[in-house]
Coordinates of N, CA and C in Angstrom, one line a residue:
X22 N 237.8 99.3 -22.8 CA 236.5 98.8 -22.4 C 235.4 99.1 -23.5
X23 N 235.5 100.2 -24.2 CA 234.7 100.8 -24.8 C 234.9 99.7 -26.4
X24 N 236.2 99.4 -26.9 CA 235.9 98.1 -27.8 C 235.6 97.0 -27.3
X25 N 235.5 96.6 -26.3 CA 235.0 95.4 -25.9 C 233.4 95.7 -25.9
X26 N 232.6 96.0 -25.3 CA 231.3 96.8 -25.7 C 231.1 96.6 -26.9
X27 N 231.9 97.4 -28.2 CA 231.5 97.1 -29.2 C 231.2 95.8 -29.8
X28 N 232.3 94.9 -29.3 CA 232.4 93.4 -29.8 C 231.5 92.9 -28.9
X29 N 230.4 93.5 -28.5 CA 229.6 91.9 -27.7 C 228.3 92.8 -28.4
X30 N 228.4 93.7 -28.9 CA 227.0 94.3 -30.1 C 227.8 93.8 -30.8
X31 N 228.6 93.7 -31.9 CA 228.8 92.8 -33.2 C 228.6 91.4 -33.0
X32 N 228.8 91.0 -32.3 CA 229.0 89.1 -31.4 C 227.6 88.7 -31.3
X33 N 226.8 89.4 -30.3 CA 225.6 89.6 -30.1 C 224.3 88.8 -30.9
X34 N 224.6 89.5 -32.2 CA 223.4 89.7 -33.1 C 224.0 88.7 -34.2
X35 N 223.9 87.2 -33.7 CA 224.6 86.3 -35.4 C 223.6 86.1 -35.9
X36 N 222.2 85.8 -35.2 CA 221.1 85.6 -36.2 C 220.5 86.9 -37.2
X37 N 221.3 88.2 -37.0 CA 220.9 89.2 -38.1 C 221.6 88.9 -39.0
X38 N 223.0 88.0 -39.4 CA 224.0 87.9 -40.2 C 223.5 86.6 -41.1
X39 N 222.7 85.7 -40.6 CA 222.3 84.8 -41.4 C 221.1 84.5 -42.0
X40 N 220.9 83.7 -42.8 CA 219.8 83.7 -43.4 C 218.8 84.0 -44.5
X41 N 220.0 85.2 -44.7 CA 219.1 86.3 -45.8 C 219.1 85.2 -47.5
X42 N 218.8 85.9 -48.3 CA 218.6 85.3 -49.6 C 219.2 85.5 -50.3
X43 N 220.1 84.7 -51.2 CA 221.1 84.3 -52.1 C 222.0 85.9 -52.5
X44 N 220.7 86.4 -52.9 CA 221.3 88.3 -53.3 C 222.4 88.8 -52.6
X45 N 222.4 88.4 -51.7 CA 223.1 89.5 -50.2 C 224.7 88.5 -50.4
X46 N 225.7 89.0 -50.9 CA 227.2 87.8 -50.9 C 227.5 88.3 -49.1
X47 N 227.8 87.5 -48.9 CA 228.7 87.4 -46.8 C 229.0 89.1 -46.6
X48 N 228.4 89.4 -45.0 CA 228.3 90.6 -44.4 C 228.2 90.5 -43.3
X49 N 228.3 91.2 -42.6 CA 228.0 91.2 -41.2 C 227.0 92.8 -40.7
X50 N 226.4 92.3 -39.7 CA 225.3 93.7 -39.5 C 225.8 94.2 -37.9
X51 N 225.9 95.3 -37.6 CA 226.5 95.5 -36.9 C 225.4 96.1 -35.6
X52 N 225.4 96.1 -34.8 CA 224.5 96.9 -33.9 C 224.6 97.6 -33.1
X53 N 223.8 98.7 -32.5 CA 223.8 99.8 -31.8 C 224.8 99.2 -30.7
X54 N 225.7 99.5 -30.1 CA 226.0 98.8 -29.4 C 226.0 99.5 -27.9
X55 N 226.7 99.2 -26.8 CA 226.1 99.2 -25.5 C 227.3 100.2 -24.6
X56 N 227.5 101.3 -25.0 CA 228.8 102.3 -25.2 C 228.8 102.4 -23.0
X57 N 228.2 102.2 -22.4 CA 228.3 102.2 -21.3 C 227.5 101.2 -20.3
X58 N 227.7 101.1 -19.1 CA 226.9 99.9 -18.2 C 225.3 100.2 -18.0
X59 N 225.1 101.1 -18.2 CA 223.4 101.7 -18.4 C 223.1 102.1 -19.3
X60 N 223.5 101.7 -20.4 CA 222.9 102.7 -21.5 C 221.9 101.3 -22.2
X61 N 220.8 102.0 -22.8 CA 219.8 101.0 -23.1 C 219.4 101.3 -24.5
X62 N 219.6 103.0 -24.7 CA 219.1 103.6 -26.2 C 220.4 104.9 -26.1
X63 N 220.3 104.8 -27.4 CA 221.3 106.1 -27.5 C 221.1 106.8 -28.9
X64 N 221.9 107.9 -29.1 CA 220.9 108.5 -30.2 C 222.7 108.6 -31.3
X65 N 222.2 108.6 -32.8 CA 223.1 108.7 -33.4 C 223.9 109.8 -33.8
X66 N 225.1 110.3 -33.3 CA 225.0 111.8 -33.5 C 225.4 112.2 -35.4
X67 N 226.4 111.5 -35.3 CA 227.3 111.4 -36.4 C 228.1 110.6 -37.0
X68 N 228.0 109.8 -38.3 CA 228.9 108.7 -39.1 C 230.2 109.4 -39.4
X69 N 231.3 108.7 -39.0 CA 232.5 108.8 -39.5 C 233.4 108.5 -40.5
X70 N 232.2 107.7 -41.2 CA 232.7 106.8 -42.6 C 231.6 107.3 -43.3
X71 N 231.9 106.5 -44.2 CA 230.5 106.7 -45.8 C 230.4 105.2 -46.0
X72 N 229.5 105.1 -46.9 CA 229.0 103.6 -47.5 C 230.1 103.6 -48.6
X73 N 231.2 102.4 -48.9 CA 232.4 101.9 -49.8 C 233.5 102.3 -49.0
X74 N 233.5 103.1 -47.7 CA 234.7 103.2 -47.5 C 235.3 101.5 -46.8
X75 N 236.6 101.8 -46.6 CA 237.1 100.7 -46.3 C 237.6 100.5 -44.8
X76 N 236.8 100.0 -43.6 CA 237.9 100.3 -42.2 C 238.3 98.6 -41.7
X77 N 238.6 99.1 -40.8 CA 240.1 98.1 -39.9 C 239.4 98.3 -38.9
X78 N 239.9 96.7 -37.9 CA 239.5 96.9 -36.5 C 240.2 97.9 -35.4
X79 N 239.3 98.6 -34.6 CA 240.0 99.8 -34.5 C 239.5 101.4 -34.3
X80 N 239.3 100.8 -35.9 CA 238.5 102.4 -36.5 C 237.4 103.3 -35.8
X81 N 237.3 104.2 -35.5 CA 236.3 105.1 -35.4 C 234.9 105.0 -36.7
X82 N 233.6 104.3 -36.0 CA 233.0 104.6 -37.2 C 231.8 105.8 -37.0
X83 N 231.4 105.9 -35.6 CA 230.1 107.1 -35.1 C 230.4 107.4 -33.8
X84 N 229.3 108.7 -33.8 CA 229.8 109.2 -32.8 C 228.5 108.8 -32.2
X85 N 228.6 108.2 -30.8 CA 227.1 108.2 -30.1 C 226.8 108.9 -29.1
X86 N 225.6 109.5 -28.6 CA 225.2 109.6 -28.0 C 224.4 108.9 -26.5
X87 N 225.5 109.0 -25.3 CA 224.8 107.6 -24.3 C 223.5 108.4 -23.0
X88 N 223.6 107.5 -22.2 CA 222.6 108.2 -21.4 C 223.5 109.5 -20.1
X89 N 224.9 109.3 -20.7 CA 225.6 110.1 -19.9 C 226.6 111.1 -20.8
X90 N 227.1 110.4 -22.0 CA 228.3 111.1 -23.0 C 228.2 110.7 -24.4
X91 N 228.8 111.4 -25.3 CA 229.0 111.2 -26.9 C 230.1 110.7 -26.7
X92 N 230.1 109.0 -27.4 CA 231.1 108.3 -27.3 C 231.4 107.7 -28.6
X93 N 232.7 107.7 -29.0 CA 233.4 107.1 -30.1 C 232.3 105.6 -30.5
X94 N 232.0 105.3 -31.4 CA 231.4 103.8 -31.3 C 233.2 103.3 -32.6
X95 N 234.1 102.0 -31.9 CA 235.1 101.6 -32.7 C 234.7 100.3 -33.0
X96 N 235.2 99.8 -34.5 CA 234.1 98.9 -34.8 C 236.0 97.9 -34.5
X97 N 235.4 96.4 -34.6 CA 236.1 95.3 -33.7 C 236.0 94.6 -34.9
X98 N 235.5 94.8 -36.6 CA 235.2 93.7 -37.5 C 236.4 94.5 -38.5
X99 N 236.8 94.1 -39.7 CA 237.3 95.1 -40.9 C 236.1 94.7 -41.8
X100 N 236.3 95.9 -42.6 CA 235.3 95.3 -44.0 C 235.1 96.6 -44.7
X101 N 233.8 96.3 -45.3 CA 233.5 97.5 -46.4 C 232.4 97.8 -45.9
X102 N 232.1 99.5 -45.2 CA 230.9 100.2 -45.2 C 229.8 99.7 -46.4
X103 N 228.7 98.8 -46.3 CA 228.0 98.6 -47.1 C 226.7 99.5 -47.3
X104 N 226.0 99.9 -45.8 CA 225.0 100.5 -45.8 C 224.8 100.8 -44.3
X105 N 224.1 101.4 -44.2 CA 223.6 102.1 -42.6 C 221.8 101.9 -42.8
X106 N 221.5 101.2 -41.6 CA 220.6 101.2 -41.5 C 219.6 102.0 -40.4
X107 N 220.5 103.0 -39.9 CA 219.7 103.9 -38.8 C 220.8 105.1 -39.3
X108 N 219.6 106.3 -39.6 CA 219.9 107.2 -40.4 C 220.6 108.3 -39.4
X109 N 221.9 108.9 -39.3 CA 222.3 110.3 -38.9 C 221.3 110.9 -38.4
X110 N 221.6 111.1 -37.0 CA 220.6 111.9 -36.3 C 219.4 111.1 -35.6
X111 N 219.7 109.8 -36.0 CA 218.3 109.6 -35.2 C 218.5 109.5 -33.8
X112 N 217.5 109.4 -32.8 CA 216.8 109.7 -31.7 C 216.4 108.0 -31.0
X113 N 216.7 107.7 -29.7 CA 216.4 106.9 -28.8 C 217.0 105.5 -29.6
X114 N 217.8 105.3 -30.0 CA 217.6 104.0 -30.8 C 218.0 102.7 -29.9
X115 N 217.5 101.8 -29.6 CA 217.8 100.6 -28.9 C 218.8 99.9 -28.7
X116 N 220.0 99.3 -27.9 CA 220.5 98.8 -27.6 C 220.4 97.3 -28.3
X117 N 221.6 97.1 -29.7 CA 221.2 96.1 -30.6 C 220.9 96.4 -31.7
X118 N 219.7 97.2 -31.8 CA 219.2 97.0 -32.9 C 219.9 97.5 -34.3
X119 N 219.6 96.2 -35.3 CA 220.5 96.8 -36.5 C 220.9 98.3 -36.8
X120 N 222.5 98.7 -36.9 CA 222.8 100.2 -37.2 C 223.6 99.9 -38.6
X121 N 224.4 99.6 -38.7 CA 225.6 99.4 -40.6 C 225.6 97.8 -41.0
X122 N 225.8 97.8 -41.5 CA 226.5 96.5 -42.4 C 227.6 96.7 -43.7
X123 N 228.4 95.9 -43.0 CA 229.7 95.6 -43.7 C 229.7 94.5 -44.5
X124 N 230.3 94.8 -45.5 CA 230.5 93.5 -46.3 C 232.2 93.4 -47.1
X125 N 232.4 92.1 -47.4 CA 233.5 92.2 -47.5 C 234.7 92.3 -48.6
X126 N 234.1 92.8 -49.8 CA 234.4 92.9 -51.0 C 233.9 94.5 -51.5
X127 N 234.7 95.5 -52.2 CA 234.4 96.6 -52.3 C 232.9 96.1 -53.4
X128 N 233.4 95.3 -54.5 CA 232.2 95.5 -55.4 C 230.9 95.1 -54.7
X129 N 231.1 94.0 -53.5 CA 229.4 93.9 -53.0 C 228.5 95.0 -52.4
X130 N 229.1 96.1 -52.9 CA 228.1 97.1 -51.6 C 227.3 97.4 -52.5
X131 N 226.6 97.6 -53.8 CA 225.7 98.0 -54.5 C 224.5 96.7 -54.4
X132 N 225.0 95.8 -53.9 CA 224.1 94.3 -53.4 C 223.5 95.3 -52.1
X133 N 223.7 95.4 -51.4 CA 223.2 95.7 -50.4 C 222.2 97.5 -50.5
X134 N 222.0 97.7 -51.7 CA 221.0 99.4 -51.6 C 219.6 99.1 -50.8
X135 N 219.3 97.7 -51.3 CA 217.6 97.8 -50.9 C 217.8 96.7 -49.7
X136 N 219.0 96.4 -48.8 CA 218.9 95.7 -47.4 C 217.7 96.3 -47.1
X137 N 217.6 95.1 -46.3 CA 216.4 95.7 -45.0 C 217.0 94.5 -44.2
X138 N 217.0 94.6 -42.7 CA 217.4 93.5 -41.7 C 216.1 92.8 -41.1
X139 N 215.9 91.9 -40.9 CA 214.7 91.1 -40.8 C 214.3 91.4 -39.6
X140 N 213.1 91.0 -39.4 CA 212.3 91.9 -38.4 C 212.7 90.8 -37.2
X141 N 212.5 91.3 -35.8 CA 213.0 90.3 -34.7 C 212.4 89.6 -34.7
X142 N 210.9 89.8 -34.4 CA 210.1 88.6 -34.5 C 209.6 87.6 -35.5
X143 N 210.5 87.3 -36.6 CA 209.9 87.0 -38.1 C 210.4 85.3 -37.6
X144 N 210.6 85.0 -36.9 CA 210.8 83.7 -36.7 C 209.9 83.2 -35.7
X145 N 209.6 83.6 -34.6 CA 208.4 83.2 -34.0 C 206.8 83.3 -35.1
X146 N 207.2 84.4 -35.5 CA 206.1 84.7 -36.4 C 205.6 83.4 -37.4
X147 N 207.1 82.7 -37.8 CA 206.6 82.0 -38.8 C 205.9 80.6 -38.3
X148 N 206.0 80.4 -37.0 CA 205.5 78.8 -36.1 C 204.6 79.4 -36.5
X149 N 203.6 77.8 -36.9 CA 202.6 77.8 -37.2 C 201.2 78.0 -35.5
X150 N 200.5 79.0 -35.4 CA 199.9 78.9 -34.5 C 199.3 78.0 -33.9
X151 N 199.0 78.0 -32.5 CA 198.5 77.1 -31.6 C 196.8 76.9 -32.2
X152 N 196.7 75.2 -32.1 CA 195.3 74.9 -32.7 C 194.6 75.2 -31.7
X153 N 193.3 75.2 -31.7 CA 192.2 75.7 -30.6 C 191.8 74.0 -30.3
X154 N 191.6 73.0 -31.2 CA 191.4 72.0 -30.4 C 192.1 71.1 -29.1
X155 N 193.1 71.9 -29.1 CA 193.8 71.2 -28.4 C 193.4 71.5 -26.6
X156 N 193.4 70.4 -25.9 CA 192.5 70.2 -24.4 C 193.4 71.4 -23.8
X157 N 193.4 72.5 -22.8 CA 194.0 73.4 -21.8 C 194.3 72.5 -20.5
X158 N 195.6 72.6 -20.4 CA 196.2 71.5 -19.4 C 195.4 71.8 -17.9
X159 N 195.6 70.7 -17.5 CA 194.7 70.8 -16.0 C 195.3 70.8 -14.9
X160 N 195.3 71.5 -13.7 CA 196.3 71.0 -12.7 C 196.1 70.0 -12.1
X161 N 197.0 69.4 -11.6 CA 197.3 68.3 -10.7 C 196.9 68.2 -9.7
X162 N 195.8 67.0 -9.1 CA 195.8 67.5 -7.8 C 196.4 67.8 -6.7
X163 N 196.7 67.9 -5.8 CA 198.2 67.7 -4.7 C 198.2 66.4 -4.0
X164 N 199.2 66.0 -4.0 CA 199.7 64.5 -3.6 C 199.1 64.2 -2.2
X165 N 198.2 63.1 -2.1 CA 198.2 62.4 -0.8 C 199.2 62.4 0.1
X166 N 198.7 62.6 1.9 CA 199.2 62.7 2.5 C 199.6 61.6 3.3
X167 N 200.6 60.7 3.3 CA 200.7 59.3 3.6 C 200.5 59.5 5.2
X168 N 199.2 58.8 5.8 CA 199.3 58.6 7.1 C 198.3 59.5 7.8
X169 N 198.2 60.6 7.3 CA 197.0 61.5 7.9 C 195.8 61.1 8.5
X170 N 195.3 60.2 7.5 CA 194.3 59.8 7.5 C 194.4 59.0 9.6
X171 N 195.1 58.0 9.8 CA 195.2 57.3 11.0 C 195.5 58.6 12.1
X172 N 196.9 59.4 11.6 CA 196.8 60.2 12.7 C 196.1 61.5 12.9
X173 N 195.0 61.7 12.1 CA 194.0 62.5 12.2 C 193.1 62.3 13.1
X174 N 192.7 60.3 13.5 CA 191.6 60.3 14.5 C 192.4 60.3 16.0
X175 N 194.2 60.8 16.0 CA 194.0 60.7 17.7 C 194.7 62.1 17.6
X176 N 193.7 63.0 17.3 CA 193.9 64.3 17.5 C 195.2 64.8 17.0
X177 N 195.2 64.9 15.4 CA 195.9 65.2 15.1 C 195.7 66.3 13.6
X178 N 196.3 66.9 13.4 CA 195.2 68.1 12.3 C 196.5 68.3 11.4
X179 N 196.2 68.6 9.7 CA 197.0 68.7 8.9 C 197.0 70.4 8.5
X180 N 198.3 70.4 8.4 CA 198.5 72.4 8.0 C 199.5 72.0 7.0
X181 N 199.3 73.3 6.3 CA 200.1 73.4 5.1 C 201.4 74.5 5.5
X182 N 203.1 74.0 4.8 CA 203.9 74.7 5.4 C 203.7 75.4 4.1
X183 N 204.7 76.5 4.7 CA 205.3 78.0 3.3 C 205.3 77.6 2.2
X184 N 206.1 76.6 2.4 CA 206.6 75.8 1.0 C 205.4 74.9 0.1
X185 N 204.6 75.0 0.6 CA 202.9 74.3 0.3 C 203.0 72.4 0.1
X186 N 203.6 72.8 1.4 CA 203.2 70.7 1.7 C 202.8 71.1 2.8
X187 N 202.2 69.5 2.7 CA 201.4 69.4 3.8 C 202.3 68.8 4.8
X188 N 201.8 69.1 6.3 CA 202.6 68.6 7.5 C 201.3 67.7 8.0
X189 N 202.0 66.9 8.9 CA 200.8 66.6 9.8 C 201.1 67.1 11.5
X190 N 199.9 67.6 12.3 CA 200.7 68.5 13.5 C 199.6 67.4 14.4
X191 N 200.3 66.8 15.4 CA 200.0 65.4 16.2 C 199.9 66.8 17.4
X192 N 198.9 66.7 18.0 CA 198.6 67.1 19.9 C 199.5 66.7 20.4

């Protein structure tokens, strides 16, 4: 259960894996992943690899901390430790958010010293904002009531149900 977890944090996050600029050869970024059914942050206790080592799916790579236990984190990718981007020890970290990056060639890990993972919102960020000229939509009025009008004059009165239509209620 607990590698399945991991592979839906590696799975998860494909837009942290693309995009970056020419510098960076093919990687994958891995993320805090979701070590139990409630856990939402967890804290890092301890890395079980270094940056160049080499692991297999499988492997033991941290130890986490959940909102109940210190749990194995096993990574589901192979590759090459390239860099860690949430440092040993840290405290509350989010569910997802960028933790290692693997890459897949021993010589590309010196590509990756000055990673940084792109901010979440750097893509909404880049739409160009909403213009101010533009009119603020108006509501609609509510649809005519076919008939009301006739059966209004032989004592007849219109109410609105739950669902907000109109009825017409005849004496």
């Amino acid at each position: 259960m607990l590698r399945v977890a991991a592979r839906r944090a590696s799975v998860s996050l494909p837009h942290l894996t693309r995009g970056y600029p020419a510098p960076y050869p093919s990687h994958t970024v891995l993320g805090m992943p979701a070590l139990s059914p409630t856990m939402t942050q967890g804290n890092v206790e301890k890395y079980l690899v270094k940056v160049g080592d080499p692991i297999a799916a499988g492997d033991r790579i941290a130890e986490v901390e959940t909102d109940k236990a210190t749990v194995d984190f096993d990574v589901v990718d192979d590759g090459i430790v390239a860099k860690f981007l949430i440092p040993e020890g840290a405290q509350d970290v989010q569910v997802g958010t960028p933790m290692i990056v693997l890459c897949e060639e021993a010589g590309d890990v010196a590509a990756f010293a000055d990673f940084e993972p792109k901010a979440p919102g750097s893509i909404a960020e880049a739409a160009p904002p909403p213009t101010e000229s533009a009119p603020a939509p108006v509501a609609a009025p509510p649809p005519p009531v076919l008939g009301a009008a006739s059966a209004a004059g032989k004592g007849a009165s219109l109410a609105v149900t739950a669902w907000g239509r109109w009825t017409v209620m005849v004496a």
